[in-house]
Short mmCIF file of C-alpha atoms (C1' of nucleotides) in Angstrom, two decimals:
data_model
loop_
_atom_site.label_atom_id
_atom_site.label_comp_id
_atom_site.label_asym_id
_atom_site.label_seq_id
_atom_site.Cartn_x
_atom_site.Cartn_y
_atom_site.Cartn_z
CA UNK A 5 13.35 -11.14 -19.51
CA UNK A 6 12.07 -7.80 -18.77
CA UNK A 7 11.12 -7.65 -14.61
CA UNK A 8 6.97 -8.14 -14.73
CA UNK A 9 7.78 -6.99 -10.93
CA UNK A 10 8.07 -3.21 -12.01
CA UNK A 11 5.92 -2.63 -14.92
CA UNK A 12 5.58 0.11 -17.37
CA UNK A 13 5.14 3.03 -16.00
CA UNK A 14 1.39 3.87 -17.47
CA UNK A 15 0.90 0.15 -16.69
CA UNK A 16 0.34 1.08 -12.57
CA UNK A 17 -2.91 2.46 -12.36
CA UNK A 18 -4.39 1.00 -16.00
CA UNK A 19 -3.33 -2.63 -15.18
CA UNK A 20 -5.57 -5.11 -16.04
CA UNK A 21 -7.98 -6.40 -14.35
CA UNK A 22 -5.72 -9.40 -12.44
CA UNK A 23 -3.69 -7.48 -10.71
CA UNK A 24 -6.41 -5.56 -9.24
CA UNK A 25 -8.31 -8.56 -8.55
CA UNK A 26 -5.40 -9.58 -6.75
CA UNK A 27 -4.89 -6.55 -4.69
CA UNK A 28 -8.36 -6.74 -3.32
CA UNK A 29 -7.94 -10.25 -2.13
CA UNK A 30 -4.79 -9.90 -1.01
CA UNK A 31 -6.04 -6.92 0.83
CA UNK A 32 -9.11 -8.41 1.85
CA UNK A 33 -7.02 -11.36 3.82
CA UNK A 34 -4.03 -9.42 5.37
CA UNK A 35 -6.63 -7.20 7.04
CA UNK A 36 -8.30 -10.71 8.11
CA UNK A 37 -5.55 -12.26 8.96
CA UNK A 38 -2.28 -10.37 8.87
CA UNK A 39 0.97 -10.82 6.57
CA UNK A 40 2.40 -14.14 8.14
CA UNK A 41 -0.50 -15.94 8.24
CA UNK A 42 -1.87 -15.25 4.65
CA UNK A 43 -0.51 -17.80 1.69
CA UNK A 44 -0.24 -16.64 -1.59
CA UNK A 45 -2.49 -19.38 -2.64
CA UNK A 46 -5.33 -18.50 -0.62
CA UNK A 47 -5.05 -15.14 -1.70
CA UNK A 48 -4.96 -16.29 -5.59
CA UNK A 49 -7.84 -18.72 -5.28
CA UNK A 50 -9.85 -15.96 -3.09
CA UNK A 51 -9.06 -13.70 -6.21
CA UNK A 52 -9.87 -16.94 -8.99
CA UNK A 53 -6.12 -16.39 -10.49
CA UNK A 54 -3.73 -18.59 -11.07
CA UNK A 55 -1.25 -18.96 -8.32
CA UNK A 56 2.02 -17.95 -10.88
CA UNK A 57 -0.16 -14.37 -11.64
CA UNK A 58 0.27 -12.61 -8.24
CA UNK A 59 4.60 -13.62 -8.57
CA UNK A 60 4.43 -12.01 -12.08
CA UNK A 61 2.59 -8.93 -11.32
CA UNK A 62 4.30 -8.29 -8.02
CA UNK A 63 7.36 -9.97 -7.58
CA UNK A 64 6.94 -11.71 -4.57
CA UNK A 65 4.63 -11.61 -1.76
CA UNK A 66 6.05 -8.68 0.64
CA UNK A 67 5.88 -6.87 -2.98
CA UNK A 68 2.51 -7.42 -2.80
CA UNK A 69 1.64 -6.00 0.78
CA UNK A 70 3.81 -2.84 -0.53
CA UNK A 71 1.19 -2.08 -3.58
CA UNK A 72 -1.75 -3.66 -1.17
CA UNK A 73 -0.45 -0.65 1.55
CA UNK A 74 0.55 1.97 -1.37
CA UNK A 75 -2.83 2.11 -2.95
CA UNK A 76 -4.60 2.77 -0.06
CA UNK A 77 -2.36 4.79 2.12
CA UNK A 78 -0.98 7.18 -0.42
CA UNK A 79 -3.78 8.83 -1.38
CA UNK A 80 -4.99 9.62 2.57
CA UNK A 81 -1.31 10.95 3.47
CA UNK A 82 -1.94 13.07 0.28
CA UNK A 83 -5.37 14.33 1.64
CA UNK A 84 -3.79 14.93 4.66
CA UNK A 85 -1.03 17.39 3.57
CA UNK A 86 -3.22 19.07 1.00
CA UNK A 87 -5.33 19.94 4.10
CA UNK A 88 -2.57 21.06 6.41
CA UNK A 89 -1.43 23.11 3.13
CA UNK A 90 -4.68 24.54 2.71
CA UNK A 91 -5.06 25.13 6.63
CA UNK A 92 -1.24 27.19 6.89
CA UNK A 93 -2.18 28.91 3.54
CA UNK A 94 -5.53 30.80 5.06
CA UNK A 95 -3.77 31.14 8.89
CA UNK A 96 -0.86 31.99 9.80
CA UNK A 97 -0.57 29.28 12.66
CA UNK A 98 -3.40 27.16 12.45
CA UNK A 99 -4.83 25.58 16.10
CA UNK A 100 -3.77 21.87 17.86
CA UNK A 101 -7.44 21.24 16.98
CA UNK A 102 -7.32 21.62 13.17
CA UNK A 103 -3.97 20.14 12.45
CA UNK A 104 -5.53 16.99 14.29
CA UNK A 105 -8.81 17.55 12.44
CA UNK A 106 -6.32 18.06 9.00
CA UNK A 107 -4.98 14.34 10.32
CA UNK A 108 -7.88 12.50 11.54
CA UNK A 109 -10.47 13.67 8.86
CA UNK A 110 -8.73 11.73 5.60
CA UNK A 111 -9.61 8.60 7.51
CA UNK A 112 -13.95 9.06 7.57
CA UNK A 113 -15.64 7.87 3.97
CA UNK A 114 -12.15 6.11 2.25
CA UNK A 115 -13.61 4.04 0.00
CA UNK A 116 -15.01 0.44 1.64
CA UNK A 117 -16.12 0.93 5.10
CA UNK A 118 -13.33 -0.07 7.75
CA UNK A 119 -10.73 -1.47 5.27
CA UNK A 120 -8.32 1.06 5.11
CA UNK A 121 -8.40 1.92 8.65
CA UNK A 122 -7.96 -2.03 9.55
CA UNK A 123 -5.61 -2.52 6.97
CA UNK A 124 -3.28 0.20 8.64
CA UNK A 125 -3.93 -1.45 11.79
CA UNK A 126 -2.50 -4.28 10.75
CA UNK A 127 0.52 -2.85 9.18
CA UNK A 128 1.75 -1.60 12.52
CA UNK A 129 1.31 -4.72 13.67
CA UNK A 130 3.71 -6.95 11.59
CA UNK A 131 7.53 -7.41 12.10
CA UNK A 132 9.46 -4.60 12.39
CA UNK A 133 11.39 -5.86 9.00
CA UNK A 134 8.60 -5.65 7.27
CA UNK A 135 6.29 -2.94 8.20
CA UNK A 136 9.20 -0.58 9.11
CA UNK A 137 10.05 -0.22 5.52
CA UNK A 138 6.84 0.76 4.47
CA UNK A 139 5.85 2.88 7.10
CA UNK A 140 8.85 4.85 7.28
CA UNK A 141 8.37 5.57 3.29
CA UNK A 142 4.46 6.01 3.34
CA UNK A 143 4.42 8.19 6.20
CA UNK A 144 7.45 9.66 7.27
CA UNK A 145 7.19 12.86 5.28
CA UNK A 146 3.61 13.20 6.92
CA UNK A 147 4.88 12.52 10.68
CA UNK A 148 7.24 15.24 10.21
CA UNK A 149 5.17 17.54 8.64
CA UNK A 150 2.64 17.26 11.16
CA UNK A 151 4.64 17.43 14.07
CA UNK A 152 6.02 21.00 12.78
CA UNK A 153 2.61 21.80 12.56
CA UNK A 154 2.11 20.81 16.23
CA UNK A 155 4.72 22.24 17.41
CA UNK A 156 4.46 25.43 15.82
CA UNK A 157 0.28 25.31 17.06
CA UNK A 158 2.23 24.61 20.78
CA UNK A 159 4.92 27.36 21.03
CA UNK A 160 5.09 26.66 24.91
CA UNK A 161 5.59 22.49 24.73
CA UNK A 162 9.11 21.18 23.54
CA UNK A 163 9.72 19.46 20.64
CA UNK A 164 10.24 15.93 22.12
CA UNK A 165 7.22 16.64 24.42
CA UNK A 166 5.22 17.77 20.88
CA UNK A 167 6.34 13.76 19.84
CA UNK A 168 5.20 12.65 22.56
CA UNK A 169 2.05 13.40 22.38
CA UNK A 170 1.31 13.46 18.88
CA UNK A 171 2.46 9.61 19.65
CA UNK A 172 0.14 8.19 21.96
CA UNK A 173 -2.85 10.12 19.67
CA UNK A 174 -1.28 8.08 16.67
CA UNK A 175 -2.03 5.01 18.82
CA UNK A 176 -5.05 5.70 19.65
CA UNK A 177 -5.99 6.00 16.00
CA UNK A 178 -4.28 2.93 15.25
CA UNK A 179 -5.76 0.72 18.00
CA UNK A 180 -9.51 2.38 16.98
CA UNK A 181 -8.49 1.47 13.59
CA UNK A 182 -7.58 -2.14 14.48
CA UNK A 183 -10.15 -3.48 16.79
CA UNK A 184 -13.61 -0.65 15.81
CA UNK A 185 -15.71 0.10 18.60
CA UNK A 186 -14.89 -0.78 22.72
CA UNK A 187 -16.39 -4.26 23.36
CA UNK A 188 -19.98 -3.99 24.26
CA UNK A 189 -21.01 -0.69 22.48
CA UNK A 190 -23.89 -1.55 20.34
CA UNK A 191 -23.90 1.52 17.17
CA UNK A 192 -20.78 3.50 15.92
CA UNK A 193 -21.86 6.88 15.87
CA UNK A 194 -18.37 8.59 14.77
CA UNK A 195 -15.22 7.46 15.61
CA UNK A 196 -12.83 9.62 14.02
CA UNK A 197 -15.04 12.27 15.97
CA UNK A 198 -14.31 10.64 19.02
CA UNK A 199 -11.01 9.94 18.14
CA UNK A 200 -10.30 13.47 17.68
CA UNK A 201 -11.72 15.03 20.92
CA UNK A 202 -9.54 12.63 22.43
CA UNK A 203 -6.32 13.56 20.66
CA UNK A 204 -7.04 16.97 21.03
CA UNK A 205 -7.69 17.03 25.11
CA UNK A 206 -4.47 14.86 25.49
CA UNK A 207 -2.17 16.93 23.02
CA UNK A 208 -3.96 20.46 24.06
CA UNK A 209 -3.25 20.01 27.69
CA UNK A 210 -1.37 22.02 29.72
CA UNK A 211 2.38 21.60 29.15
CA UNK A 212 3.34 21.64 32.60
CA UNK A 213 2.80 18.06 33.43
CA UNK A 214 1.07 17.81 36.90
CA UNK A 215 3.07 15.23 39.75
CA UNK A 216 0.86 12.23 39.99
CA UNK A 217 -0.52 11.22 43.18
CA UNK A 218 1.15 7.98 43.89
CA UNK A 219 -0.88 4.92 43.67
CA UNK A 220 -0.89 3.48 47.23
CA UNK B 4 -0.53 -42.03 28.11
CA UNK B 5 -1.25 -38.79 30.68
CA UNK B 6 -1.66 -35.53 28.67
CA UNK B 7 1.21 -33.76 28.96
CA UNK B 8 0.69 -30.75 27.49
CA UNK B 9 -1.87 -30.41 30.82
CA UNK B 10 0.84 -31.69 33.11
CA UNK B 11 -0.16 -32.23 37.15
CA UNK B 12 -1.41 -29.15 38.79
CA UNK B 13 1.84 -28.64 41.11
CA UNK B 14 3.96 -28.97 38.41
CA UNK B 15 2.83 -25.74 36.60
CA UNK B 16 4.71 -23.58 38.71
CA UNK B 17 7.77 -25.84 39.75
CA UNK B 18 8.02 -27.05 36.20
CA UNK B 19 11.44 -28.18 34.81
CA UNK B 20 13.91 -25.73 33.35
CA UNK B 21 13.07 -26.68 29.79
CA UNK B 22 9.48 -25.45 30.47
CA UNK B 23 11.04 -22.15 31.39
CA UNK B 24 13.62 -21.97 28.61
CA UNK B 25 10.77 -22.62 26.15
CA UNK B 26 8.85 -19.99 27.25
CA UNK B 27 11.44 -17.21 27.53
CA UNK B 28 12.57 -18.47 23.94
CA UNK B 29 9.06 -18.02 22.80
CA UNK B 30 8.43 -15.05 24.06
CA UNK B 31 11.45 -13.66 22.79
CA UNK B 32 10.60 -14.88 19.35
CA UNK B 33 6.98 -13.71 19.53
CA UNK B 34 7.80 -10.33 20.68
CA UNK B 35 10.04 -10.14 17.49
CA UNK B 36 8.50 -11.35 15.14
CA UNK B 37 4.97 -12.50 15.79
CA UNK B 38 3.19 -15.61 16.60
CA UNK B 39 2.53 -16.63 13.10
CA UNK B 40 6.41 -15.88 11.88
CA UNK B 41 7.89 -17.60 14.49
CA UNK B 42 8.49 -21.59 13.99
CA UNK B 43 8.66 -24.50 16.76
CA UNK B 44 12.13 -24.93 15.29
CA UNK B 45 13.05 -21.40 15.98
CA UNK B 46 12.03 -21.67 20.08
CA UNK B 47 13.18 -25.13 20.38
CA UNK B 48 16.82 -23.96 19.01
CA UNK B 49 16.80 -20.92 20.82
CA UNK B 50 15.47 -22.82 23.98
CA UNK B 51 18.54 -25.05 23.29
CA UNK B 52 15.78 -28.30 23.70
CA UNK B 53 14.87 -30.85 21.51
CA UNK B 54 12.08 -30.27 19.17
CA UNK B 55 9.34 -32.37 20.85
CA UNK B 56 9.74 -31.06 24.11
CA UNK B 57 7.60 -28.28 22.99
CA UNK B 58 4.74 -30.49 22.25
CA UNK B 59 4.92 -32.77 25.36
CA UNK B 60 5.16 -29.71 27.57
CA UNK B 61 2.05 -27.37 25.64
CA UNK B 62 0.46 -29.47 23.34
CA UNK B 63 0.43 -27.33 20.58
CA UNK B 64 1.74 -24.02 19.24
CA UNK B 65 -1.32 -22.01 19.94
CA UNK B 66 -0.93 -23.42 23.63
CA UNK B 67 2.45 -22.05 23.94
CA UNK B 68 1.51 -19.17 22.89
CA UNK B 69 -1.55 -19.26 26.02
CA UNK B 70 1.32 -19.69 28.28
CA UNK B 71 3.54 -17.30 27.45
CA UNK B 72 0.79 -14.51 27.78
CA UNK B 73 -0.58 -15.90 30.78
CA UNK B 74 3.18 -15.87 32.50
CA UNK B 75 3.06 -11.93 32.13
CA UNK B 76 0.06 -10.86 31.98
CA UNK B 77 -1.71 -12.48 34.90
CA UNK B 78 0.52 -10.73 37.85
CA UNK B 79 0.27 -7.35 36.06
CA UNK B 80 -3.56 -7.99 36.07
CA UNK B 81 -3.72 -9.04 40.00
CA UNK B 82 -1.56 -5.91 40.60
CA UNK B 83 -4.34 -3.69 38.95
CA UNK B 84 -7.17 -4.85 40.73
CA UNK B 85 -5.41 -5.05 44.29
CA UNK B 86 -4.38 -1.46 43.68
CA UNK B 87 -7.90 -0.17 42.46
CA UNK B 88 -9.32 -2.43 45.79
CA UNK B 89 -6.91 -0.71 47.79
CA UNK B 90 -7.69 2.56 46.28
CA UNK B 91 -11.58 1.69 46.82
CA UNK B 92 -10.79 0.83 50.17
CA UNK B 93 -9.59 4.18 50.88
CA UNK B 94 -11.81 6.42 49.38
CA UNK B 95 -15.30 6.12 48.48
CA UNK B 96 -14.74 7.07 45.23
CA UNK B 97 -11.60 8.00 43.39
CA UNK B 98 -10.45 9.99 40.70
CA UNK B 99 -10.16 9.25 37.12
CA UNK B 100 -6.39 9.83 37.68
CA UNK B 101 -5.93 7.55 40.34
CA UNK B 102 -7.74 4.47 38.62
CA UNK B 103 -5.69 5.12 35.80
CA UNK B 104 -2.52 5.56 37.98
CA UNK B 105 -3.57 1.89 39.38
CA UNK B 106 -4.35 1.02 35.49
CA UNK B 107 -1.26 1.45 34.01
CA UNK B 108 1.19 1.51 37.04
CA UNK B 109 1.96 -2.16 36.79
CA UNK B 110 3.48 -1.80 33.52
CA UNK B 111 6.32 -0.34 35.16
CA UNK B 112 9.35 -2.67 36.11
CA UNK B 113 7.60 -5.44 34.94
CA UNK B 114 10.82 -7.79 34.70
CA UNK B 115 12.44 -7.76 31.59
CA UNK B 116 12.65 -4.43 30.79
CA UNK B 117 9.77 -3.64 28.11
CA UNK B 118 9.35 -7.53 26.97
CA UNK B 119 6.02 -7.23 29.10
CA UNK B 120 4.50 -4.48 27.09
CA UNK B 121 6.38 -5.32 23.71
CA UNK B 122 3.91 -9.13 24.13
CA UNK B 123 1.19 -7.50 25.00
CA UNK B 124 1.28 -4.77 21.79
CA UNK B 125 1.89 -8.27 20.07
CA UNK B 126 -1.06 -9.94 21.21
CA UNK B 127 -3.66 -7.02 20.27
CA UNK B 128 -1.96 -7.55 16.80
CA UNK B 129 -2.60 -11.30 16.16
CA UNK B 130 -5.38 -12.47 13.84
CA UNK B 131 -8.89 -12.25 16.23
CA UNK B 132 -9.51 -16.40 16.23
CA UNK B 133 -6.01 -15.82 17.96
CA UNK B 134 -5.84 -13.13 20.40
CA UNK B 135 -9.48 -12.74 20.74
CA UNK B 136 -10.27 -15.73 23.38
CA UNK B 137 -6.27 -14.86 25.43
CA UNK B 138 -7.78 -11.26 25.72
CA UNK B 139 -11.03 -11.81 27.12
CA UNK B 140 -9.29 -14.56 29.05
CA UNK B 141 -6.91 -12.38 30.39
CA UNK B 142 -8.18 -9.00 30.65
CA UNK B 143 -12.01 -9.14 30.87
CA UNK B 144 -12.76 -8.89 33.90
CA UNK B 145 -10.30 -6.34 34.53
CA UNK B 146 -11.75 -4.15 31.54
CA UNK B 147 -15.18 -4.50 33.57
CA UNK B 148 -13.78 -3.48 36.59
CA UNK B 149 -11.92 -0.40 35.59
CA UNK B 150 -14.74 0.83 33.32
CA UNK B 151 -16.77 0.66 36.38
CA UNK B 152 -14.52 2.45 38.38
CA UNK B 153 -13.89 5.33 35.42
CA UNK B 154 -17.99 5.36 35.64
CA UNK B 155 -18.02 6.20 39.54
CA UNK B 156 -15.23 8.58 39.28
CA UNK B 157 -16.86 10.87 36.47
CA UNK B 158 -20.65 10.55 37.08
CA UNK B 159 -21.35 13.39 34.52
CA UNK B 160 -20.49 11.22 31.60
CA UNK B 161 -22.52 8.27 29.94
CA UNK B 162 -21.58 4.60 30.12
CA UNK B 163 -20.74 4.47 26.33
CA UNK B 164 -18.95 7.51 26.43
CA UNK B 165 -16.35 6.14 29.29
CA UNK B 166 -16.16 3.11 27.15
CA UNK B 167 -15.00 4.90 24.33
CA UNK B 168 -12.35 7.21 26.34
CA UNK B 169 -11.19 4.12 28.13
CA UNK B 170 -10.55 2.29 24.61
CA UNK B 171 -8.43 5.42 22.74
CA UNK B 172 -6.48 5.31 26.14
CA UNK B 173 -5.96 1.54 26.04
CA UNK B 174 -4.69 2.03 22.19
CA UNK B 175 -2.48 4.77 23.23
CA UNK B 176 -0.92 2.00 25.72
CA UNK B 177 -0.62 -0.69 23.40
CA UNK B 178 0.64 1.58 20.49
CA UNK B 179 3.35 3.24 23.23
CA UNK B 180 3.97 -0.79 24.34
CA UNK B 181 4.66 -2.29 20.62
CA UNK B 182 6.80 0.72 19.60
CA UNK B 183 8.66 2.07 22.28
CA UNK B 184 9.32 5.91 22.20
CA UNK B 185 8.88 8.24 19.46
CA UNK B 186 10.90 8.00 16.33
CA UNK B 187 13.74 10.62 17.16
CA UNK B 188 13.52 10.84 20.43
CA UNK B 189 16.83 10.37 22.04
CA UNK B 190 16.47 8.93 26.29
CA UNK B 191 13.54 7.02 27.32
CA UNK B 192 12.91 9.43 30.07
CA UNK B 193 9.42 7.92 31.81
CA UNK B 194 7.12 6.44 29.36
CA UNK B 195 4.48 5.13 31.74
CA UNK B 196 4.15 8.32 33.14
CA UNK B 197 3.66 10.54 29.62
CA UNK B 198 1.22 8.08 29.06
CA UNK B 199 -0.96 8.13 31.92
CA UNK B 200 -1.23 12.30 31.93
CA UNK B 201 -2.10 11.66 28.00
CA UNK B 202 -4.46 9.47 29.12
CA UNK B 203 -5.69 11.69 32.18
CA UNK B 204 -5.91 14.36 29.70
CA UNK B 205 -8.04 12.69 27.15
CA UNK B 206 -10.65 11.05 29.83
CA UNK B 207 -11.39 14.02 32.04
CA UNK B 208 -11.57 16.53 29.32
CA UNK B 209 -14.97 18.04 29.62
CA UNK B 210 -18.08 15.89 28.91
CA UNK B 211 -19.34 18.10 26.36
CA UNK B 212 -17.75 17.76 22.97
CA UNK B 213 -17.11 20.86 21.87
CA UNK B 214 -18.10 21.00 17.95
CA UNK B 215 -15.43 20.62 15.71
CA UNK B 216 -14.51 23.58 13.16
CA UNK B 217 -14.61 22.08 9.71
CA UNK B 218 -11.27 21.75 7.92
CA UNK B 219 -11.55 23.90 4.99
"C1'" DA C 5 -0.98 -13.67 -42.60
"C1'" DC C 6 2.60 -13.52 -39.37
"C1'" DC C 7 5.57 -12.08 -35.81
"C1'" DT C 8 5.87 -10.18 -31.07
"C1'" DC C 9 5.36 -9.79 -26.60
"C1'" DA C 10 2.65 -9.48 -22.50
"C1'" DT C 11 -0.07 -12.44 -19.84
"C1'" DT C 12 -2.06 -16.86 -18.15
"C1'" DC C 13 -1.76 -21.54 -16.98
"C1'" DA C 14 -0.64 -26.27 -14.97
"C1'" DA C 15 2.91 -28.45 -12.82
"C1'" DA C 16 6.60 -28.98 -10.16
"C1'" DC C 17 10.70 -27.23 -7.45
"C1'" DG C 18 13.00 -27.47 -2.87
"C1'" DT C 19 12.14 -25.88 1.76
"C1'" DT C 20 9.95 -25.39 5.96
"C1'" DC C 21 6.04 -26.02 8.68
"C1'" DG C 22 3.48 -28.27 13.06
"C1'" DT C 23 3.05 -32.53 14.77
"C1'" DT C 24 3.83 -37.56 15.83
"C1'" DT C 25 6.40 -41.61 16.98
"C1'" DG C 26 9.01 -44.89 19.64
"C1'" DA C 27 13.09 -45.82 21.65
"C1'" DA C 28 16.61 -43.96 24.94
"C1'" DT C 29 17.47 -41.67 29.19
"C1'" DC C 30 16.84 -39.53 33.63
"C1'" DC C 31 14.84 -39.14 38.19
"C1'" DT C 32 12.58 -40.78 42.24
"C1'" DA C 33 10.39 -43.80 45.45
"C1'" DT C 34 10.45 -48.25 47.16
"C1'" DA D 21 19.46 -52.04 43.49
"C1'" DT D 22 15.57 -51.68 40.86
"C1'" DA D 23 11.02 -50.81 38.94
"C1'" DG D 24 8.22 -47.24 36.73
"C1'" DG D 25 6.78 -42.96 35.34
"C1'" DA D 26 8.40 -38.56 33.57
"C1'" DT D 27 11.14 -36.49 30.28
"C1'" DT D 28 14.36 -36.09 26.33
"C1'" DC D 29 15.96 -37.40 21.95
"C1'" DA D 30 16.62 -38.32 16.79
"C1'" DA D 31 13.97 -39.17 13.04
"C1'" DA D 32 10.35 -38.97 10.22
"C1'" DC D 33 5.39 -37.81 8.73
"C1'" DG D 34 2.27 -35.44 5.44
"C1'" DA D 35 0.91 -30.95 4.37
"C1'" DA D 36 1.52 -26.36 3.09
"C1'" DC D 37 4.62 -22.81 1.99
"C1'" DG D 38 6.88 -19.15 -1.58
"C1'" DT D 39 8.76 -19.39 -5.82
"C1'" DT D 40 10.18 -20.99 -10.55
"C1'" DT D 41 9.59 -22.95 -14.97
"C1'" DG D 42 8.22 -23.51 -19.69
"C1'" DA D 43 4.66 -24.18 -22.62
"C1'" DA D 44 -0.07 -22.37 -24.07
"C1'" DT D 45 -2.86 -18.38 -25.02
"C1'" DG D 46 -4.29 -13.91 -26.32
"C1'" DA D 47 -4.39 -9.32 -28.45
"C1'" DG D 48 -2.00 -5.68 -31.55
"C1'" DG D 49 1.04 -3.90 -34.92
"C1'" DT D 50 3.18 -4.57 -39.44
#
DNA sequence: ACCTCATTCAAACGTTCGTTTGAATCCTAT
DNA sequence: ATAGGATTCAAACGAACGTTTGAATGAGGT
């Protein structure tokens, strides 16, 4: 009666070919459809397992999203502080522009074009009982990191102004990630290039924040 | 054997208070937890009314759900294009910040406080077959409009490019309107107006994009 | 050869889903 | 007062849901 939920150990990365089969198709239909509106059966007969595999492989089916986010998320936050490593170990203080660049730049070539990026759309997306879990574990230690980063790039903007910012650039990223191009551009010429002049002219700006004109 | 769930035109607005109770249950519920994780049973309990009345008053789920965005979203979007026609009115052409200031201006006390935003974030996060037709329904025109306006206000940049600008900002907006503020930051001090500099920030920055130094 | 244990399989579990039905009830206009 | 249409109600429909079960199957070690 051992728990098929938590394998062995070595069995995580070597498992056999049905629970990887699995993981695509799961992954394949959250992205399509989101959490709530993807059965376990569709996911099994989109992956040609039987239904009982995906309960004994992952334990249930918010199990599953966890290894369907885990796979594809860890290994970008881990690009992402290996940069920012590599970035404080050559400077001192390293530049708004590159910590966003250190960010952003995990996101380009990750494996199949637009899945991870969509999938991580969607995970934002879901109830907060279920994505908060998972979002607070896969990326908490990166929001903080970064934000240091920020802040210590920004000496003159406050910490909660630093989270501010750093906020709305994370939704941009998300909503690019989500939806792809603005309706009615025809080619994608780069994204995460765009993305980042964006982030960078809205985090960069001058900390004194200007009074708006009011709207009449 | 009239078709209810398309009851007579006066009645839309001076509908009974079970209309009304269903929708503010719904939208409560949708807000939460999402359109696919919320059941009939759950509004109609909430709603305190019996299960069918949900069905004889909008047909279907999926035409609730068309209600309760149109309720919200509908005045916010008349709001934004009076204020851009009033600020067109005025002066020949505007600024960028001023069309944004008339952009995102009606998210302020919108009712409720923050159940007007906290749909909306919802909305962008439903599967496309869902949210795709409500969003061109509700905001097309309005996305034509104010990327027109953005177009006259910064004649130095391309078409595409104001496209792209005005879609990070929009994702900055909905990320800002599905999450509320920053994780650790204490007082809710003035959203709206963080957002719109970010957003000023990030569209006037200079046309050029400066190249990007390579992350080592 | 046999035992072991991880994995697969078909079938069914009980629950909940969106929707439908038809009678009961309320409201309004005559 | 009363007829008639609009609305509410309890009950049920079939389908789909996540999960469980227990036997069949397979490969590996002794």
């Amino acid at each position: 009666m051992s728990d098929p939920a938590i394998p062995s150990p070595a069995a995580e990365s070597s498992s056999s070919d049905t629970a990887t089969r699995i993981l695509d198709a799961a992954e394949a239909l959250f992205v399509e459809h989101g959490f709530a509106a993807t059965s376990v059966r569709a996911i099994a007969a989109r992956a040609e397992v039987n239904l009982g595999a995906t309960h004994y492989h992952f334990g249930s089916k918010e199990g599953l999203l966890g290894a369907v986010i885990h796979r594809r998320v860890a290994p970008i936050n881990v690009a992402r502080l290996e940069l920012l490593a590599g970035l404080e170990a050559t400077e001192p203080a390293p530049g708004a522009r590159a910590v966003l660049g250190a960010f952003f730049a995990p996101l380009r070539g990750s494996g199949t074009p637009a899945v991870v990026p969509r999938l991580m759309g969607r995970l934002f997306g879901e109830p907060e009982r279920i994505s908060r879990p998972l979002i607070e574990r896969q990326f908490g230690e990166t929001f903080e990191r970064f934000t240091a980063a920020l802040a210590r790039a920004m000496p003159g903007v406050g910490s909660q102004e630093i989270r501010w910012r750093f906020h709305f650039a994370i939704g941009a990223m998300i909503h690019q990630l989500r939806t792809g191009a603005p309706p009615a551009t025809p080619s994608d010429p780069d994204a995460i290039g765009q993305l980042i002049e964006f982030a960078v002219a809205g985090i960069e700006r001058d900390p004194r924040a200007p009074q708006q004109e009011p709207t009449p």
